Coordinates of C-alpha atoms in Angstrom, one line a residue:
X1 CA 181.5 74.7 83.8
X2 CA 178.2 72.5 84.9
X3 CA 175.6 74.3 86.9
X4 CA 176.7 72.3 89.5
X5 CA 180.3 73.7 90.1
X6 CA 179.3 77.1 89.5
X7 CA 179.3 78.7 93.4
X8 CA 176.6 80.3 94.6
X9 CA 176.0 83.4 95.3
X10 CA 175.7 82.5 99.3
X11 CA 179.3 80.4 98.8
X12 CA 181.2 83.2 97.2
X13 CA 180.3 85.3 100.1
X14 CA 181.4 83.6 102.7
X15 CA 184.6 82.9 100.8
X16 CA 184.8 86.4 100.6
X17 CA 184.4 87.0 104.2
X18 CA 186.3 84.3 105.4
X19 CA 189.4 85.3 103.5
X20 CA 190.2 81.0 102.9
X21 CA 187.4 79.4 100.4
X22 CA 189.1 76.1 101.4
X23 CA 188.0 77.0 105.2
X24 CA 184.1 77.3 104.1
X25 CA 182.6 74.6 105.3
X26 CA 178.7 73.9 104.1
X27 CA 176.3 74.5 102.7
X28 CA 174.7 73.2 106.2
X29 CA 170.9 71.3 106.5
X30 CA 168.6 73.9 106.5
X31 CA 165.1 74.6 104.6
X32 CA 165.0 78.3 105.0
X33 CA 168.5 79.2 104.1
X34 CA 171.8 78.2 102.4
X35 CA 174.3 78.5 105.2
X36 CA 178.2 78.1 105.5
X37 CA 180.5 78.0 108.4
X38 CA 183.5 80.0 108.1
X39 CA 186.3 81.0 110.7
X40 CA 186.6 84.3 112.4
X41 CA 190.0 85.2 112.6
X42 CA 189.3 89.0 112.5
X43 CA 186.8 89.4 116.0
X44 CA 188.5 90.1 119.0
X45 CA 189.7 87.6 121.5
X46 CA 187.7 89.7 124.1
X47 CA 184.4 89.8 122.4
X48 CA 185.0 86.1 121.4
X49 CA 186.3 84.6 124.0
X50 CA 190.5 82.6 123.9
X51 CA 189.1 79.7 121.8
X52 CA 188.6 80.2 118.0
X53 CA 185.2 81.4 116.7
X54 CA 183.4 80.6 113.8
X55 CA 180.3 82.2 112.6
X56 CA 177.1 81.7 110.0
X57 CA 177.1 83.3 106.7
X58 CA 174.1 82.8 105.3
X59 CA 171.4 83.9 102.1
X60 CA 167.8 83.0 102.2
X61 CA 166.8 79.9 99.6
X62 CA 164.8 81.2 96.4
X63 CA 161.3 80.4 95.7
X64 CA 160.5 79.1 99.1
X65 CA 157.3 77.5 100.3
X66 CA 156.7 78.8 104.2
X67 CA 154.6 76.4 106.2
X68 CA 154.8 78.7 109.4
X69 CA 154.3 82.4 109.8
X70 CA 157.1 84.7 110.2
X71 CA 156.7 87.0 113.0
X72 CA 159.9 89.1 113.8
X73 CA 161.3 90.9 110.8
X74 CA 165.1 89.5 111.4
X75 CA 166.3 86.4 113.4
X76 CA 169.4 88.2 114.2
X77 CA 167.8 91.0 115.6
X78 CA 165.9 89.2 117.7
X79 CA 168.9 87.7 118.9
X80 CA 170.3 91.1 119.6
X81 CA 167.2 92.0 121.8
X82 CA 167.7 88.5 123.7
X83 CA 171.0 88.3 124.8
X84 CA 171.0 88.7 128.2
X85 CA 168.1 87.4 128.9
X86 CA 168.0 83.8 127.5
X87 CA 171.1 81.8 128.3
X88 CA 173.0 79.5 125.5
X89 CA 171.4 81.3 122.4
X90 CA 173.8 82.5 119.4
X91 CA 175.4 85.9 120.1
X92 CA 176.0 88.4 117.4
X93 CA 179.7 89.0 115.8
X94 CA 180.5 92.3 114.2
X95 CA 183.1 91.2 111.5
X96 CA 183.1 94.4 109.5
X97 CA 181.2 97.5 110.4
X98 CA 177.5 97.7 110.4
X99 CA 177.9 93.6 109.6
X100 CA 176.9 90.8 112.1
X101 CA 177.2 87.1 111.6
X102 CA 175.5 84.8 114.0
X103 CA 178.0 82.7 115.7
X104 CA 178.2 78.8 115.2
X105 CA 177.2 76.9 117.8
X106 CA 180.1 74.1 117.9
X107 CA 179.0 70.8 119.4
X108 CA 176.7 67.6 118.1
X109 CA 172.8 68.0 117.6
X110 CA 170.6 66.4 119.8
X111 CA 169.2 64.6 116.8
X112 CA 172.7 63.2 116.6
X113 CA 173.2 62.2 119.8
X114 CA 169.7 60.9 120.7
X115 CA 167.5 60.3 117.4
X116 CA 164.0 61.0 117.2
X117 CA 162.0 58.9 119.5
X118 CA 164.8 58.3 121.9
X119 CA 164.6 59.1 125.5
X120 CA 167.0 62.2 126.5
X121 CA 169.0 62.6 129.4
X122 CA 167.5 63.9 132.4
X123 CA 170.0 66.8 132.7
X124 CA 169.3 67.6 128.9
X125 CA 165.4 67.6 130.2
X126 CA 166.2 70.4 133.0
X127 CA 168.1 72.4 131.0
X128 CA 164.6 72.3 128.1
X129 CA 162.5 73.3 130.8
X130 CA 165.0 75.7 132.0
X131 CA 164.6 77.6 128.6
X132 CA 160.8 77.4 128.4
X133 CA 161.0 79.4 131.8
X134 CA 163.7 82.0 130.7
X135 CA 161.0 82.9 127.2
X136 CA 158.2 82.7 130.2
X137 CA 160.2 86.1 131.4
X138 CA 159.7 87.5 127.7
X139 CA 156.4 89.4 127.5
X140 CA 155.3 91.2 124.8
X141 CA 155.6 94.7 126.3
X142 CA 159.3 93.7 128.0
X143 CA 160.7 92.5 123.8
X144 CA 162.5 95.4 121.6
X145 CA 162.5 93.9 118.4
X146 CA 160.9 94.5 115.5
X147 CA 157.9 92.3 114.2
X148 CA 156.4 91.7 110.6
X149 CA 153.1 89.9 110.9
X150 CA 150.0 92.0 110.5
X151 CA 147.7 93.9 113.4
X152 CA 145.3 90.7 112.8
X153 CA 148.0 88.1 113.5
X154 CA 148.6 90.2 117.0
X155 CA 145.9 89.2 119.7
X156 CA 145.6 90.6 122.6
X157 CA 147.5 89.2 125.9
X158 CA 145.9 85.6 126.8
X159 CA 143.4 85.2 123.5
X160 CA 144.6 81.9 122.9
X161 CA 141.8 81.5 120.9
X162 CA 142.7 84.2 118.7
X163 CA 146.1 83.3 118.5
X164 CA 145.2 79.7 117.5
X165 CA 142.5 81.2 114.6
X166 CA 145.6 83.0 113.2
X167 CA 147.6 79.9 112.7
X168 CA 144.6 78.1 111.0
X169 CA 144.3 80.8 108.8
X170 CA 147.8 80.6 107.7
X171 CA 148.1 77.2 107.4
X172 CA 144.3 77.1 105.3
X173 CA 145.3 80.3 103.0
X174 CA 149.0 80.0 102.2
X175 CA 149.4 76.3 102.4
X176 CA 146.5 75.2 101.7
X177 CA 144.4 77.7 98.9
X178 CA 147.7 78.7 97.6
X179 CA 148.8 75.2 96.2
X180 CA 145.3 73.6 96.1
X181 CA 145.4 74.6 92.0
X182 CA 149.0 73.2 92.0
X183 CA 147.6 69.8 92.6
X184 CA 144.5 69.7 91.2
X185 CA 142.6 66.8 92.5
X186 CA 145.6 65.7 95.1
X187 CA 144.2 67.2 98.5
X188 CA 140.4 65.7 97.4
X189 CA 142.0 62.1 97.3
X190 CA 143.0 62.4 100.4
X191 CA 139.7 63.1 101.7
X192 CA 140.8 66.7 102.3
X193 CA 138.8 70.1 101.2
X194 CA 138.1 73.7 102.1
X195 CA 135.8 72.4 104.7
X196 CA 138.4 70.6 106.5
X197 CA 139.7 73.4 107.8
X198 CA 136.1 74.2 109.4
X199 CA 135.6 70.6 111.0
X200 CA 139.3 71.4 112.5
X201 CA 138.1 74.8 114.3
X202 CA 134.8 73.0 115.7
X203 CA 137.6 70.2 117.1
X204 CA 140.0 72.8 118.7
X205 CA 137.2 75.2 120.4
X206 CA 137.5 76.4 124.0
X207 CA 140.7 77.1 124.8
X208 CA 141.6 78.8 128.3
X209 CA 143.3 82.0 128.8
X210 CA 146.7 82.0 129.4
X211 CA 148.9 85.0 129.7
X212 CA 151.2 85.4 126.2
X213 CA 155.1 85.2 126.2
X214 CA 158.5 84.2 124.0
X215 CA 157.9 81.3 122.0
X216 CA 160.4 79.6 119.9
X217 CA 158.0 77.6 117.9
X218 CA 160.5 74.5 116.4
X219 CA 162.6 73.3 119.2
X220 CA 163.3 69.9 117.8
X221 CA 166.2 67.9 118.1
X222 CA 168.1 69.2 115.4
X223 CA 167.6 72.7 116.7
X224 CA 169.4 71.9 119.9
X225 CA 173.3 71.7 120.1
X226 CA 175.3 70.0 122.6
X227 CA 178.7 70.9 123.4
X228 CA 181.6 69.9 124.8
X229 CA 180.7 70.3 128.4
X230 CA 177.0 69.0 128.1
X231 CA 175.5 72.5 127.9
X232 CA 172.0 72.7 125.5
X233 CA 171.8 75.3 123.3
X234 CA 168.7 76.4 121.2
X235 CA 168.9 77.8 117.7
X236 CA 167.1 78.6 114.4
X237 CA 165.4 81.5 116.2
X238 CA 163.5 82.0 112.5
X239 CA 160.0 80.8 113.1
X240 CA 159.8 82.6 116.8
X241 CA 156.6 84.4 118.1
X242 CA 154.8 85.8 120.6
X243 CA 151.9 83.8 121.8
X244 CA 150.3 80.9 123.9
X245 CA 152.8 79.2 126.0
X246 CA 151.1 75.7 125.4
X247 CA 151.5 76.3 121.8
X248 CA 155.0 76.0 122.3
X249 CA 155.0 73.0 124.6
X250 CA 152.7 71.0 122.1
X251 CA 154.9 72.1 119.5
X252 CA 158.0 71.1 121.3
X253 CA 156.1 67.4 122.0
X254 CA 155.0 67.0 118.8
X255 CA 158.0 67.5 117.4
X256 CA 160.5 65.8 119.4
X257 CA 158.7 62.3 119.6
X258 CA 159.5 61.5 123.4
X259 CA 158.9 57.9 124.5
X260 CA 155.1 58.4 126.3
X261 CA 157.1 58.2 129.6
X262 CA 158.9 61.3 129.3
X263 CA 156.2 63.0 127.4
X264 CA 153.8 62.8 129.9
X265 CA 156.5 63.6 132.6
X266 CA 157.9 66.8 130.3
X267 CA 154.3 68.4 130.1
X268 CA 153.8 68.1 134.3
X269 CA 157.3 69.3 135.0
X270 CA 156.2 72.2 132.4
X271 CA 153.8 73.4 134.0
X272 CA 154.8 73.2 137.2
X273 CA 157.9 75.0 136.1
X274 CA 155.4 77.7 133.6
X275 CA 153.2 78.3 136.9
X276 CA 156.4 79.3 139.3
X277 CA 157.5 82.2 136.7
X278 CA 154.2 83.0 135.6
X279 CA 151.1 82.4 137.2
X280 CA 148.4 81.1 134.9
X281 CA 150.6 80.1 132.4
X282 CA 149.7 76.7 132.4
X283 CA 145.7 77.0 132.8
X284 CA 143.4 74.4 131.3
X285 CA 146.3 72.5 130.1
X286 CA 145.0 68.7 130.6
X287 CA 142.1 70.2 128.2
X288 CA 144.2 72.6 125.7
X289 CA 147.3 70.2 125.4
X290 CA 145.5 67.2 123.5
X291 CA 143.5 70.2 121.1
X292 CA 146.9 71.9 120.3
X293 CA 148.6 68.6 119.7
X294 CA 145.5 67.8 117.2
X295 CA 146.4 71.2 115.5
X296 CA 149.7 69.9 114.7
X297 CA 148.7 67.0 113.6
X298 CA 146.0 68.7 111.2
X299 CA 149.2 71.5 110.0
X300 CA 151.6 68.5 109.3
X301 CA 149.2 67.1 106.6
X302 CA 149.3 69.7 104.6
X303 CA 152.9 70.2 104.7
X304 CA 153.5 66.7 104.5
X305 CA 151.9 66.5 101.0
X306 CA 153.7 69.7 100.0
X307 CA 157.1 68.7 100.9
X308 CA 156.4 64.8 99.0
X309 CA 155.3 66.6 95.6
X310 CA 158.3 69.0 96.2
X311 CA 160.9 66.3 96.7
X312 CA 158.8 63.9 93.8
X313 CA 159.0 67.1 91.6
X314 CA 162.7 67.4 92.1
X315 CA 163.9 64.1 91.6
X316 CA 161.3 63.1 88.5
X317 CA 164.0 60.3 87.9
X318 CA 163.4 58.7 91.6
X319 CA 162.5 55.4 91.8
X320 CA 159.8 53.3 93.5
X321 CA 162.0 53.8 97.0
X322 CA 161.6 57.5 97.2
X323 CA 157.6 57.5 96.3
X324 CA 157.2 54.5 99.0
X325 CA 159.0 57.0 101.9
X326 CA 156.7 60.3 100.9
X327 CA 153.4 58.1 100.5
X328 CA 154.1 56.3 103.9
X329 CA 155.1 59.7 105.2
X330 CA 151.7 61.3 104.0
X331 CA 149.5 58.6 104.7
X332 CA 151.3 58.5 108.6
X333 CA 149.9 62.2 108.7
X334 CA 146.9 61.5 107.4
X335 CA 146.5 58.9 110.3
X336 CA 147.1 60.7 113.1
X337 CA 145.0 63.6 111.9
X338 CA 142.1 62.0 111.5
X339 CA 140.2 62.9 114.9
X340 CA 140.5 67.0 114.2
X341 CA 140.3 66.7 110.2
X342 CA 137.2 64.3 110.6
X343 CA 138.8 61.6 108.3
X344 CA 136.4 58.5 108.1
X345 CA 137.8 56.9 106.5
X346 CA 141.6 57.2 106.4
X347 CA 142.9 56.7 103.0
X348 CA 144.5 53.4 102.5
X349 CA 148.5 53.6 101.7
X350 CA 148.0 51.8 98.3
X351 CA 145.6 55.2 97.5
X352 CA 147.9 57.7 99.0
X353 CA 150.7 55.7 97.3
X354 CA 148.6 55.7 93.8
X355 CA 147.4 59.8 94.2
X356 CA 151.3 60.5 94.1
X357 CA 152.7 59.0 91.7
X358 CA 149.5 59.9 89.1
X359 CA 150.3 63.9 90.2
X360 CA 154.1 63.0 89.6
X361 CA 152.8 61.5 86.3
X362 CA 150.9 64.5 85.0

């Protein structure tokens, strides 16, 4: 038998659980774990509900690369300690004793439904702002659920700054320094060194106070699911902290690519609804907003080149196609981080293109 039909571990699992292998249906689209869908025949029709439930059995990918800091030490348990207070997140399922499955979401993606750089729906826009103000309600005193990331990576209520110097520091140590020796020469034709990281603190200085809550940290498009009767629910709860507000907003903004009509209107309507659950939560925002947005900018580059000499590493039989997308990916980053990263100048494409495929040569 090839290494390709031989199931993995995650598959034989959820075959196991499921009690059908010809009901598993996956593995889903997902960079943190292998996931599969399987029925629940065995939960109860009153903790389920009358129509049939399906839930996610899932094993965490090997040899990951983490782009983003993990703060709580289980997504499910932070589920746990959230249900009840955020509205259209994945319950818990107990299918065998002490064992919980996340339940599967059925419905389309939003991604599916309205691709990146599409306008949304106006009612899908309410019911977005309607969860920023439910995490508003989830302090960091008021959350029961158990977190993982150091004392250091824990400022104090409303030190943005602090909270923002943690992010830099993950994004310059472990994505950076720790695969800077992978590519020897790669980040430096780019324009890119250890003092990139310093011109991007100088750019992102000065942030305001702003009182710390819930944040989800990568609501994008495909991490919202529409169902049958319109309702917008958030999951992949993995990458959730407890920080700045705006942080999540820029996050949200950055990632989701709104046409500048509804961006603009999606950050006013968010702070007006941030300031009526939480007063302050929106302070200095027409300053902050534009410096966090830069931050993202600055953290996708360096992801961005990770992920191309991952996927070129992968496929070492990939054409000119494939080394075209990652070097017009990569050089798009570089582009639109060249304000915070001080770029001058931006790499041409035929460079980026050229520094790729030599580090896919050697």
């Amino acid at each position: 038998m090839s290494a390709e039909c031989v199931p993995s571990s995650a598959r034989e699992r959820a075959a196991g659980m499921s009690g059908d292998p010809g009901a598993v249906e996956g593995p889903l689209e997902g960079y943190h774990h292998e996931t599969y869908v399987i029925p629940l025949p065995t939960v109860s029709t009153a903790v389920a509900g009358p129509a049939p439930v399906r839930g996610k059995c899932r094993e965490p990918r090997n040899g990951l690369l983490w782009f983003d800091r993990r703060c709580f030490a289980s997504e499910e348990a932070l589920l746990l300690a959230l249900q009840g207070r955020l509205t259209r997140i994945p319950d818990l399922l107990e299918v065998a004793e002490g064992v919980r499955l996340q339940r599967f979401i059925e419905g389309r993606t939003l991604g599916a439904l309205h691709g990146s750089g599409e306008e949304i729906p106006d009612d899908v826009a309410d019911q977005i702002l309607d969860l920023f103000r439910q995490m508003a309600r989830v302090t960091p005193p008021s959350l029961e659920a158990d977190r993982v990331c150091s004392p250091e990576d824990r400022p104090a209520d409303g030190d943005t700054t602090g909270f923002l110097e943690r992010l830099i520091c993950f994004a310059e140590e472990r994505v950076y320094r720790e695969n800077v020796t992978r590519f020897p020469g790669l980040y430096a034709s780019f324009g890119l060194d250890g003092d990139s990281f310093h011109r991007l603190r100088e750019h992102v200085l000065g942030l305001r106070r702003r009182p710390f809550c819930l944040l989800h940290a990568d609501l994008h498009r495909e991490n919202f699911i529409v169902d049958d009767r319109g309702g917008l629910w958030a999951i992949d709860w993995e990458l959730a902290m407890l920080g700045d507000p705006l942080y999540d907003l820029a996050t949200h903004l950055y990632l989701m690519r709104y046409p500048s009509a509804r961006h603009d209107l999606m950050a006013k309507r968010w702070c007006e609804a941030m300031e009526e659950e939480r007063e302050g939560s929106s302070n200095g925002w027409e300053e902050d907003l534009p410096r966090l947005l830069d931050f993202k900018r600055a953290q996708s580059v360096f992801t961005d080149i990770v992920r191309a000499t991952q996927l070129l590493d992968s496929r070492p039989g990939a054409g000119k196609t494939v080394l075209e997308q990652e070097a017009t990916k990569v050089h798009r980053a570089l582009t639109a981080a060249a304000e915070p990263l001080a770029l001058h100048p931006v790499p041409p494409l035929s460079e980026v293109r050229a520094s790729l495929s030599h580090w896919r040569r050697t």
